[in-house]
Coordinates of C-alpha atoms (C1' of nucleotides) in Angstrom, one line a residue:
Chain A
M1 CA 7.0 -14.2 31.4
L2 CA 10.1 -13.9 34.3
M3 CA 10.0 -16.3 37.3
Q4 CA 10.1 -15.2 40.6
K5 CA 11.9 -17.6 42.7
H6 CA 12.0 -15.5 46.2
K7 CA 9.1 -14.1 47.4
P8 CA 10.1 -10.3 48.7
I9 CA 9.6 -10.2 52.7
Y10 CA 6.9 -7.0 51.6
L11 CA 5.2 -9.5 49.6
E12 CA 3.6 -12.4 52.0
D13 CA 1.7 -9.7 54.6
D14 CA 0.6 -7.2 51.6
S15 CA -1.8 -5.5 53.9
H16 CA -1.4 -2.4 52.1
P17 CA -2.1 -2.0 48.5
Q18 CA 1.4 -0.5 47.9
A19 CA 3.5 -2.7 48.3
R20 CA 1.9 -4.9 45.3
V21 CA 3.2 -2.4 43.4
C22 CA 6.1 -2.1 44.0
A23 CA 6.4 -5.7 44.0
L24 CA 6.3 -5.3 40.0
C25 CA 9.1 -3.3 39.8
E26 CA 10.7 -6.3 42.1
V27 CA 10.4 -7.9 38.9
R28 CA 12.8 -6.5 36.7
R29 CA 15.4 -5.3 39.0
S30 CA 16.2 -5.2 42.6
A31 CA 13.6 -2.8 43.8
L32 CA 15.3 0.2 45.4
F33 CA 13.8 -0.7 48.9
G34 CA 14.5 -4.1 48.4
A35 CA 16.6 -4.0 51.3
L36 CA 14.0 -2.8 53.8
D37 CA 12.6 -4.6 56.3
H38 CA 8.6 -5.4 56.5
E39 CA 7.6 -2.9 59.1
S40 CA 10.0 0.4 57.1
L41 CA 8.5 -0.9 54.0
E42 CA 4.9 -0.5 55.2
H43 CA 5.3 3.3 56.9
I44 CA 6.9 4.4 53.3
H45 CA 4.1 2.6 50.8
A46 CA 1.8 5.0 51.9
H47 CA 3.5 8.2 51.2
I48 CA 4.5 7.5 47.6
A49 CA 2.3 7.7 44.6
S50 CA 2.1 5.5 41.6
P51 CA 0.8 7.4 38.5
A52 CA 0.6 6.2 35.4
L53 CA 1.1 9.4 32.7
P54 CA 0.4 9.4 29.0
M55 CA 3.0 9.8 26.0
D56 CA 4.6 13.3 26.3
D57 CA 4.0 14.1 29.6
V58 CA 6.6 15.7 31.4
L59 CA 7.6 14.4 34.5
Y60 CA 10.0 17.3 35.4
T61 CA 11.9 20.5 33.7
A62 CA 15.5 22.1 34.3
G63 CA 15.9 24.6 37.2
Q64 CA 12.6 23.6 39.1
S65 CA 12.8 22.2 42.7
G66 CA 13.6 18.9 43.1
D67 CA 11.3 17.4 46.4
A68 CA 10.7 13.3 45.2
V69 CA 13.2 11.0 42.9
Y70 CA 10.7 8.6 40.4
T71 CA 11.2 5.0 39.8
I72 CA 10.1 3.5 36.6
R73 CA 7.7 0.9 36.7
A74 CA 6.8 0.8 33.0
G75 CA 7.4 2.8 29.9
I76 CA 10.9 4.6 28.6
V77 CA 11.6 8.3 30.1
R78 CA 13.9 10.8 28.3
F79 CA 16.1 13.3 29.4
E80 CA 16.6 16.9 27.0
R81 CA 18.1 19.7 27.6
V82 CA 18.9 23.0 25.4
T83 CA 21.6 24.2 24.0
E84 CA 22.8 27.0 25.8
S85 CA 22.0 27.7 21.6
G86 CA 18.6 26.9 21.9
V87 CA 19.5 23.1 20.5
R88 CA 16.9 20.8 21.8
R89 CA 18.5 17.0 22.8
I90 CA 18.0 15.0 24.2
I91 CA 21.0 13.0 26.2
R92 CA 20.0 9.5 27.7
L93 CA 16.9 7.6 28.1
A94 CA 15.6 5.5 31.4
G95 CA 13.1 2.5 31.9
P96 CA 12.4 0.2 34.0
G97 CA 14.0 0.1 37.3
D98 CA 15.5 3.4 36.7
L99 CA 15.5 5.8 39.2
I100 CA 15.8 8.9 38.0
G101 CA 15.8 13.1 39.6
Q102 CA 18.4 12.1 42.4
E103 CA 19.4 15.7 42.9
A104 CA 16.1 15.4 44.8
L105 CA 18.0 13.9 47.2
L106 CA 20.6 15.9 47.5
K107 CA 18.4 18.9 47.6
L108 CA 19.7 20.2 44.4
P109 CA 16.8 21.9 41.6
Y110 CA 16.9 19.3 38.6
K111 CA 18.9 19.0 35.7
D112 CA 17.3 17.7 32.3
N113 CA 13.7 17.9 31.7
A114 CA 12.1 14.7 31.7
V115 CA 9.8 13.8 29.5
A116 CA 7.1 10.3 29.5
C117 CA 8.3 9.2 25.5
T118 CA 6.1 6.2 26.2
P119 CA 2.9 5.9 28.7
V120 CA 4.8 5.8 31.8
D121 CA 4.3 4.0 35.4
I122 CA 6.0 5.4 37.7
C123 CA 6.2 6.0 41.4
R124 CA 6.9 9.5 42.8
I125 CA 8.9 8.9 45.8
P126 CA 9.2 12.2 48.4
R127 CA 12.5 13.0 49.6
A128 CA 11.6 13.6 52.7
V129 CA 10.2 9.6 52.8
I130 CA 14.2 8.6 52.2
E131 CA 15.2 10.7 54.8
Q132 CA 12.6 9.5 57.4
L133 CA 13.9 5.8 57.5
G134 CA 15.5 6.9 59.6
E135 CA 19.3 5.9 57.3
T136 CA 20.1 9.2 56.8
A137 CA 23.4 9.6 54.5
T138 CA 26.7 10.1 56.8
P139 CA 28.3 12.8 56.2
L140 CA 30.8 11.4 54.1
M141 CA 27.8 9.7 52.4
R142 CA 26.6 12.6 51.6
E143 CA 29.8 13.5 50.7
L144 CA 30.4 10.8 48.4
M145 CA 26.9 11.5 47.0
H146 CA 26.9 15.3 45.5
R147 CA 30.4 13.7 43.7
W148 CA 28.6 11.3 41.9
Q149 CA 25.9 13.7 41.1
N150 CA 28.5 16.2 40.2
A151 CA 30.1 13.1 38.2
L152 CA 26.7 12.8 36.5
N153 CA 25.9 16.0 35.6
D154 CA 29.0 17.2 34.1
S155 CA 28.7 14.1 31.6
A156 CA 25.6 15.4 30.9
N157 CA 26.8 19.4 29.9
W158 CA 29.3 17.2 28.0
A159 CA 27.3 15.7 26.1
T160 CA 25.0 18.4 25.7
E161 CA 27.4 21.0 24.3
L162 CA 30.7 19.5 22.9
T163 CA 28.7 16.3 20.3
T164 CA 26.1 19.1 17.9
G165 CA 26.6 21.4 15.7
L166 CA 29.7 22.8 13.6
A167 CA 33.0 22.3 14.4
L168 CA 34.3 25.5 15.2
R169 CA 31.1 26.0 17.7
R170 CA 32.4 23.2 19.7
M171 CA 35.4 23.9 19.4
L172 CA 34.5 27.5 21.2
K173 CA 32.9 25.3 23.7
L174 CA 35.8 23.2 24.6
L175 CA 37.7 26.6 25.2
E176 CA 35.5 27.3 27.4
V177 CA 36.0 24.7 29.0
L178 CA 39.1 24.2 29.9
A179 CA 39.5 28.0 30.7
R180 CA 37.6 27.0 33.8
Y181 CA 41.7 24.5 34.6
A182 CA 43.5 27.7 34.1
D183 CA 46.5 28.0 36.5
D184 CA 47.2 31.1 37.9
D185 CA 48.6 32.7 35.0
G186 CA 45.6 32.6 33.0
R187 CA 47.2 29.0 31.0
V188 CA 45.8 27.0 29.8
W189 CA 46.6 22.8 28.9
Q190 CA 46.9 22.7 25.4
P191 CA 45.5 19.6 23.9
R192 CA 47.2 17.7 20.7
R193 CA 46.0 17.8 17.7
E194 CA 44.0 13.8 17.9
E195 CA 43.0 14.7 21.1
L196 CA 40.6 17.8 20.5
G197 CA 39.2 15.8 17.7
D198 CA 38.1 12.7 19.9
M199 CA 36.9 15.8 22.5
L200 CA 34.7 16.8 20.0
G201 CA 33.9 13.8 17.6
I202 CA 35.3 15.5 14.3
T203 CA 39.4 14.7 12.4
L204 CA 42.2 15.9 13.9
E205 CA 42.1 17.5 10.9
T206 CA 40.0 19.9 10.9
A207 CA 40.0 20.5 14.6
S208 CA 44.1 21.7 13.5
R209 CA 42.0 23.6 10.9
H210 CA 39.9 25.4 13.3
I211 CA 42.5 26.2 16.1
S212 CA 44.6 27.8 12.9
L213 CA 41.7 30.0 12.1
L214 CA 41.2 30.6 16.0
R215 CA 45.0 31.4 16.2
K216 CA 44.9 34.0 13.6
Q217 CA 41.6 35.6 15.6
G218 CA 43.0 36.2 18.1
V219 CA 41.2 34.1 20.5
I220 CA 44.2 31.3 21.2
E221 CA 47.6 32.3 21.5
L222 CA 50.4 29.2 22.3
V223 CA 52.2 30.0 24.1
A224 CA 54.7 26.8 24.9
P225 CA 54.3 23.4 23.9
H226 CA 51.3 21.7 25.4
Q227 CA 50.1 25.9 26.4
M228 CA 47.8 27.9 25.9
V229 CA 46.5 31.0 26.6
I230 CA 42.4 31.4 25.6
N231 CA 41.2 35.7 25.3
G232 CA 38.1 34.9 27.4
L233 CA 36.2 37.8 26.1
A234 CA 37.3 37.0 22.3
L235 CA 36.1 33.7 22.9
H236 CA 32.1 35.6 23.5
K237 CA 32.1 37.1 20.9
T238 CA 32.6 34.3 18.1
L239 CA 30.5 32.6 20.1
Q240 CA 27.5 35.3 20.2
A241 CA 28.2 35.6 16.5
L242 CA 28.0 32.1 16.2
D243 CA 24.2 31.8 18.1
D244 CA 22.5 34.3 16.4
Chain B
M1 CA 47.1 33.1 45.9
L2 CA 44.4 32.5 47.3
M3 CA 43.6 33.5 50.7
Q4 CA 42.7 30.6 53.3
K5 CA 39.6 32.3 55.0
H6 CA 39.0 28.8 58.2
K7 CA 41.4 26.9 58.5
P8 CA 39.7 22.8 58.7
I9 CA 39.7 21.5 62.1
Y10 CA 42.5 18.8 61.5
L11 CA 44.9 21.4 59.9
E12 CA 45.6 22.6 63.3
D13 CA 47.3 19.7 64.5
D14 CA 49.7 18.4 61.2
S15 CA 51.0 15.6 63.1
H16 CA 50.2 13.5 60.2
P17 CA 52.3 14.6 57.2
Q18 CA 49.4 13.4 55.0
A19 CA 47.0 16.4 56.4
R20 CA 48.7 18.8 54.9
V21 CA 48.5 17.3 51.5
C22 CA 45.2 17.4 52.0
A23 CA 44.6 21.1 53.4
L24 CA 45.3 21.9 49.9
C25 CA 42.0 20.5 48.0
E26 CA 40.1 22.0 50.8
V27 CA 41.0 25.4 49.2
R28 CA 39.4 24.9 46.1
R29 CA 36.6 23.3 47.4
S30 CA 34.9 20.8 50.0
A31 CA 37.5 18.3 50.7
L32 CA 36.0 15.2 50.4
F33 CA 37.3 14.4 54.1
G34 CA 36.0 17.7 55.5
A35 CA 33.3 16.5 57.3
L36 CA 35.6 13.9 59.3
D37 CA 36.4 14.2 62.7
H38 CA 40.3 15.1 63.9
E39 CA 41.1 11.4 64.9
S40 CA 39.3 9.9 62.2
L41 CA 41.5 11.7 59.6
E42 CA 44.3 10.9 61.5
H43 CA 43.4 6.7 61.0
I44 CA 43.0 7.2 57.1
H45 CA 45.8 9.8 56.0
A46 CA 47.7 7.2 56.9
H47 CA 46.3 4.6 53.9
I48 CA 46.4 6.9 51.1
A49 CA 48.9 8.0 49.0
S50 CA 49.7 11.0 46.9
P51 CA 51.9 10.5 43.9
A52 CA 52.5 13.2 41.1
L53 CA 52.3 11.5 37.7
P54 CA 53.1 12.5 34.5
M55 CA 51.2 13.6 31.5
D56 CA 49.9 11.2 29.6
D57 CA 50.2 8.2 32.5
V58 CA 47.7 6.2 33.4
L59 CA 44.8 6.1 36.4
Y60 CA 43.3 3.5 35.3
T61 CA 41.9 1.9 32.4
A62 CA 38.6 0.7 32.0
G63 CA 37.7 -3.7 33.2
Q64 CA 40.3 -2.7 35.2
S65 CA 39.4 -4.4 39.3
G66 CA 38.6 -0.8 40.6
D67 CA 39.6 -0.9 44.8
A68 CA 40.4 2.8 45.4
V69 CA 39.2 6.3 44.5
Y70 CA 40.6 9.0 43.2
T71 CA 40.6 13.4 44.4
I72 CA 42.8 15.4 41.9
R73 CA 44.6 17.5 43.4
A74 CA 46.3 19.1 40.4
G75 CA 46.1 19.0 37.0
I76 CA 43.2 17.4 34.8
V77 CA 42.3 14.8 33.8
R78 CA 40.4 13.0 30.4
F79 CA 38.0 10.0 30.0
E80 CA 38.3 7.7 27.5
R81 CA 36.1 5.0 25.9
V82 CA 36.5 2.6 23.3
T83 CA 33.6 1.9 20.6
E84 CA 32.8 -1.1 19.6
S85 CA 34.2 -0.3 16.2
G86 CA 37.1 0.4 18.3
V87 CA 37.3 4.3 17.7
R88 CA 38.7 6.4 20.5
R89 CA 36.3 9.2 22.0
I90 CA 37.0 11.2 25.0
I91 CA 33.8 11.3 27.2
R92 CA 34.3 14.1 30.1
L93 CA 37.5 16.3 32.1
A94 CA 38.0 16.2 35.7
G95 CA 40.1 18.6 37.4
P96 CA 40.9 19.6 40.9
G97 CA 38.4 18.3 43.5
D98 CA 37.3 15.4 41.7
L99 CA 36.8 12.5 42.2
I100 CA 37.2 10.1 39.8
G101 CA 36.5 6.1 40.0
Q102 CA 33.6 6.2 42.4
E103 CA 32.8 2.2 40.6
A104 CA 35.2 1.0 43.0
L105 CA 33.0 1.7 46.2
L106 CA 30.9 -0.1 45.0
K107 CA 33.2 -2.8 43.4
L108 CA 32.4 -2.7 40.5
P109 CA 36.1 -2.5 37.8
Y110 CA 36.3 1.3 35.8
K111 CA 34.3 1.3 33.3
D112 CA 36.6 4.0 31.2
N113 CA 40.2 5.1 30.9
A114 CA 41.6 7.8 32.8
V115 CA 44.2 9.5 31.6
A116 CA 46.4 12.0 33.0
C117 CA 45.4 15.1 30.8
T118 CA 48.6 17.4 32.5
P119 CA 51.3 16.4 35.0
V120 CA 48.2 15.7 38.2
D121 CA 48.8 15.3 41.3
I122 CA 46.6 12.9 43.2
C123 CA 45.0 10.9 46.2
R124 CA 44.8 7.4 45.9
I125 CA 42.3 6.5 48.8
P126 CA 41.9 2.4 48.1
R127 CA 38.0 1.2 49.7
A128 CA 39.1 -0.5 52.3
V129 CA 39.2 2.4 54.0
I130 CA 36.1 4.3 53.8
E131 CA 34.5 1.0 54.7
Q132 CA 37.1 1.3 58.1
L133 CA 35.3 4.5 58.9
G134 CA 32.4 2.5 60.2
E135 CA 30.5 5.0 58.5
T136 CA 29.3 2.2 56.0
A137 CA 26.7 3.0 53.6
T138 CA 23.0 1.5 54.6
P139 CA 21.9 -1.0 52.6
L140 CA 19.6 1.4 51.3
M141 CA 22.4 4.0 50.6
R142 CA 23.9 1.7 49.4
E143 CA 21.3 1.2 46.4
L144 CA 20.9 4.2 46.0
M145 CA 24.8 4.9 44.6
H146 CA 24.3 1.9 42.4
R147 CA 21.6 3.6 40.4
W148 CA 23.9 6.7 40.7
Q149 CA 26.8 5.2 39.1
N150 CA 24.0 3.1 36.6
A151 CA 23.0 6.5 35.5
L152 CA 26.8 7.6 34.6
N153 CA 27.0 4.9 32.9
D154 CA 24.6 5.1 30.5
S155 CA 24.9 8.6 30.2
A156 CA 28.6 7.8 29.5
N157 CA 28.0 4.9 27.2
W158 CA 25.1 7.5 25.7
A159 CA 27.8 10.2 25.0
T160 CA 30.5 7.1 23.2
E161 CA 28.1 5.3 21.3
L162 CA 25.4 7.9 20.1
T163 CA 27.3 11.0 19.0
T164 CA 29.8 10.4 16.6
G165 CA 29.8 8.4 13.5
L166 CA 28.1 7.9 10.6
A167 CA 24.3 8.7 11.2
L168 CA 23.7 5.2 10.2
R169 CA 25.8 4.2 12.0
R170 CA 24.1 5.8 15.7
M171 CA 20.7 5.1 14.6
L172 CA 21.7 1.5 14.3
K173 CA 23.2 2.2 17.9
L174 CA 20.0 3.5 18.6
L175 CA 18.3 0.7 17.8
E176 CA 19.9 -1.9 20.0
V177 CA 19.1 0.7 23.1
L178 CA 15.4 0.6 22.1
A179 CA 15.8 -3.0 22.0
R180 CA 16.7 -3.4 25.6
Y181 CA 12.9 -2.2 26.0
A182 CA 11.3 -4.0 23.3
D183 CA 7.7 -5.5 24.9
D184 CA 6.8 -9.5 25.3
D185 CA 5.6 -9.1 22.1
G186 CA 8.3 -7.3 21.1
R187 CA 7.0 -4.8 20.6
V188 CA 9.9 -0.7 20.5
W189 CA 8.9 2.5 20.9
Q190 CA 9.5 4.1 17.7
P191 CA 10.5 8.5 18.5
R192 CA 9.3 10.8 16.1
R193 CA 11.4 11.7 13.6
E194 CA 12.3 14.8 15.1
E195 CA 13.6 12.7 18.3
L196 CA 15.3 10.9 16.8
G197 CA 17.8 13.2 15.3
D198 CA 17.7 14.6 18.8
M199 CA 18.9 11.6 19.9
L200 CA 21.4 11.2 17.0
G201 CA 22.8 15.2 16.7
I202 CA 21.3 14.9 13.6
T203 CA 18.5 16.8 11.9
L204 CA 14.9 14.6 11.6
E205 CA 15.3 14.5 8.1
T206 CA 18.6 12.7 7.8
A207 CA 16.6 10.3 10.6
S208 CA 14.0 9.6 8.5
R209 CA 16.1 9.4 5.3
H210 CA 18.3 6.4 6.9
I211 CA 14.3 5.4 8.8
S212 CA 13.4 4.6 5.4
L213 CA 16.1 2.9 4.0
L214 CA 16.2 0.3 7.2
R215 CA 12.9 -0.2 6.3
K216 CA 13.6 -1.6 2.9
Q217 CA 16.4 -3.3 3.9
G218 CA 14.1 -5.4 6.8
V219 CA 15.6 -4.1 9.7
I220 CA 12.6 -2.1 10.8
E221 CA 9.3 -2.4 10.5
L222 CA 6.5 0.0 11.4
V223 CA 4.0 -1.8 13.3
A224 CA 1.7 1.3 14.5
P225 CA 1.9 5.0 15.1
H226 CA 4.9 5.4 17.5
Q227 CA 5.3 0.8 17.0
M228 CA 8.0 -0.6 15.2
V229 CA 9.7 -4.2 15.6
I230 CA 13.5 -4.6 15.1
N231 CA 15.6 -8.0 13.6
G232 CA 17.7 -8.5 16.0
L233 CA 19.5 -10.3 13.4
A234 CA 19.7 -8.0 10.0
L235 CA 20.8 -5.3 13.1
H236 CA 23.9 -7.0 13.8
K237 CA 24.8 -8.0 10.3
T238 CA 24.2 -4.4 9.3
L239 CA 26.4 -2.8 11.7
Q240 CA 29.0 -5.4 11.1
A241 CA 29.1 -4.3 7.6
L242 CA 30.0 -1.3 8.6
D243 CA 32.2 -1.6 11.4
D244 CA 34.9 -3.1 9.0
Chain C
dC1 C1' -13.5 20.2 4.3
dG2 C1' -9.3 23.4 5.4
dA3 C1' -6.4 23.0 9.0
dG4 C1' -1.9 21.6 11.2
dC5 C1' 1.2 17.8 11.5
dC6 C1' 4.4 14.2 11.1
dG7 C1' 6.6 11.9 7.8
dT8 C1' 8.7 11.5 2.8
dT9 C1' 11.8 12.7 -1.0
dG10 C1' 13.9 15.3 -4.2
dA11 C1' 17.8 19.1 -5.5
dG12 C1' 21.8 21.9 -3.8
dG13 C1' 25.1 24.1 -0.9
dG14 C1' 27.9 23.5 2.4
dG15 C1' 30.9 21.7 5.9
dA16 C1' 33.9 17.7 7.4
dT17 C1' 36.3 14.0 5.9
dT18 C1' 39.6 11.6 3.3
dC19 C1' 44.2 11.6 1.6
dA20 C1' 48.3 13.4 0.9
dA21 C1' 52.2 17.0 1.1
dG22 C1' 55.3 18.9 3.5
dC23 C1' 56.6 21.5 7.8
dT24 C1' 59.1 21.9 12.4
dC25 C1' 61.1 20.5 15.9
dA26 C1' 63.1 16.9 19.4
dG27 C1' 65.9 12.6 19.4
dT28 C1' 69.3 9.9 17.6
dG29 C1' 73.6 7.8 16.2
dG30 C1' 77.0 7.6 12.2
Chain D
dC1 C1' 78.5 19.0 13.4
dC2 C1' 75.0 16.7 10.7
dA3 C1' 72.2 13.8 8.1
dC4 C1' 68.4 10.6 10.0
dT5 C1' 64.0 9.5 11.5
dG6 C1' 59.5 10.3 13.6
dA7 C1' 56.4 12.0 15.6
dG8 C1' 53.0 15.8 16.0
dC9 C1' 50.8 20.0 13.0
dT10 C1' 49.5 22.3 9.1
dT11 C1' 48.1 22.7 5.0
dG12 C1' 46.2 22.0 -0.3
dA13 C1' 42.5 19.4 -2.9
dA14 C1' 38.9 16.3 -4.3
dT15 C1' 34.8 13.7 -1.7
dC16 C1' 31.6 12.6 0.5
dC17 C1' 27.4 12.6 4.1
dC18 C1' 24.6 15.6 6.4
dC19 C1' 22.4 20.0 6.0
dT20 C1' 19.4 23.2 4.3
dC21 C1' 15.5 24.7 1.8
dA22 C1' 11.1 22.6 -0.3
dA23 C1' 7.9 20.2 -2.0
dC24 C1' 4.3 16.9 -1.8
dG25 C1' 1.4 13.0 0.6
dG26 C1' -1.4 11.0 4.7
dC27 C1' -3.7 11.5 8.5
dT28 C1' -5.8 13.6 12.6
dC29 C1' -9.2 16.9 14.1
dG30 C1' -11.3 21.0 14.8

DNA sequence: CGAGCCGTTGAGGGGATTCAAGCTCAGTGG
DNA sequence: CCACTGAGCTTGAATCCCCTCAACGGCTCG
């Protein structure tokens, strides 16, 4: 279907069968290891498994200690998370050419459930393989990758907790997030109603109504323009009441 | 307020004023440059600006060619995107210690609007500074960072288009995503109704209703269990009709 | 053949949106 | 000084979309 103009260097000698498998990835996008030389490739291919998984098979689950990343060769994989109220949310899909489970490279546990939506072909790349390449990341690079992972995780968290469910629940979850940025006096940035709406996917009017409600219930107090104080205890009590 | 137990190495000689500024970041989390030695730090600090921005100031806008990353020293920054139907969505917040605008390190344009929610102190780090450190990423590391950025961008896109608006619109947007994973015969994975629901933040019943509707309108055709064919033309026409 | 899973469809109720009016408050200029 | 204005917030009333609960049909599989 797709024409291949340049044969990757490690394709010319396919002494190791895994080299041929990786060539298939190359068809779609630049392979993860496309930049390596022949010698390195022969070395790593020996350690990479390329299993085929049936639909609904679980690649890994959230919390599991990650010791491998995966490249998707065929099929679709979904990322799932479960809300603190126990609702499943599918956050994102990944397809051929995508790299998943990067947390493992940082020795972090996986953050999501990764499940095969269709029959899936993957390459399982142990963390050790990448570390053994002598291409170990410098401390600065390591630090950078951590920040990337943080951003990715924040994004997923936001999508999990702040985009579904009753507007009141989302509002409370947002207050939890904002509370983390409180200054020394416990003061928190109080967004405009329109901004609240655009964060939670609701209209500014509904945002206003719920803010009014929470003020009357003593969960928040508006102390100055664009500033408020959050009653953490009342917040968690209200959230608890919603989640049963 | 916060006690500082260990003085970072580059704090002991504060010959360059910027070194003191960076020390403030260190208080919160490990600073991006925390791993570097004194000499490197003196070198880079000369090239880093640490401006203070007023509320609602724009750090950068989506599409703008990125040539610097930013570290947040104080305040809150929001990431915005605009739906293809023209609705603003706030996707995520970043606070002190967070690194934003990483796309710039890969010579990519920024993907979001980054706006100061509160008065904000930031460090502006030109891409060249990181490249000049001699800590240049190997090709493999570069490839890894690209994948991280892809995942982050996918996540943001998902949150932008598939979490707000009418259920029908979200369904159509999801079909657009799925269509990208079509096989050679134009066949696409057809999720279960419950999965559709969990992707779009709606119930399986509403998902079913809209799927039925789209079948009658010829936008999709169910050709086998878990497989469908999408009529791209009809899809875009229906989307267009919704967006005015 | 019955059990169970999955999808469909209906009816009713509820929460969010929409449209609209009125309010406070800061800034401006007469 | 004070009316005037506009931006942001609040609140109300009516509508609509989605959720909830429910029943039913097709299908697979033991």
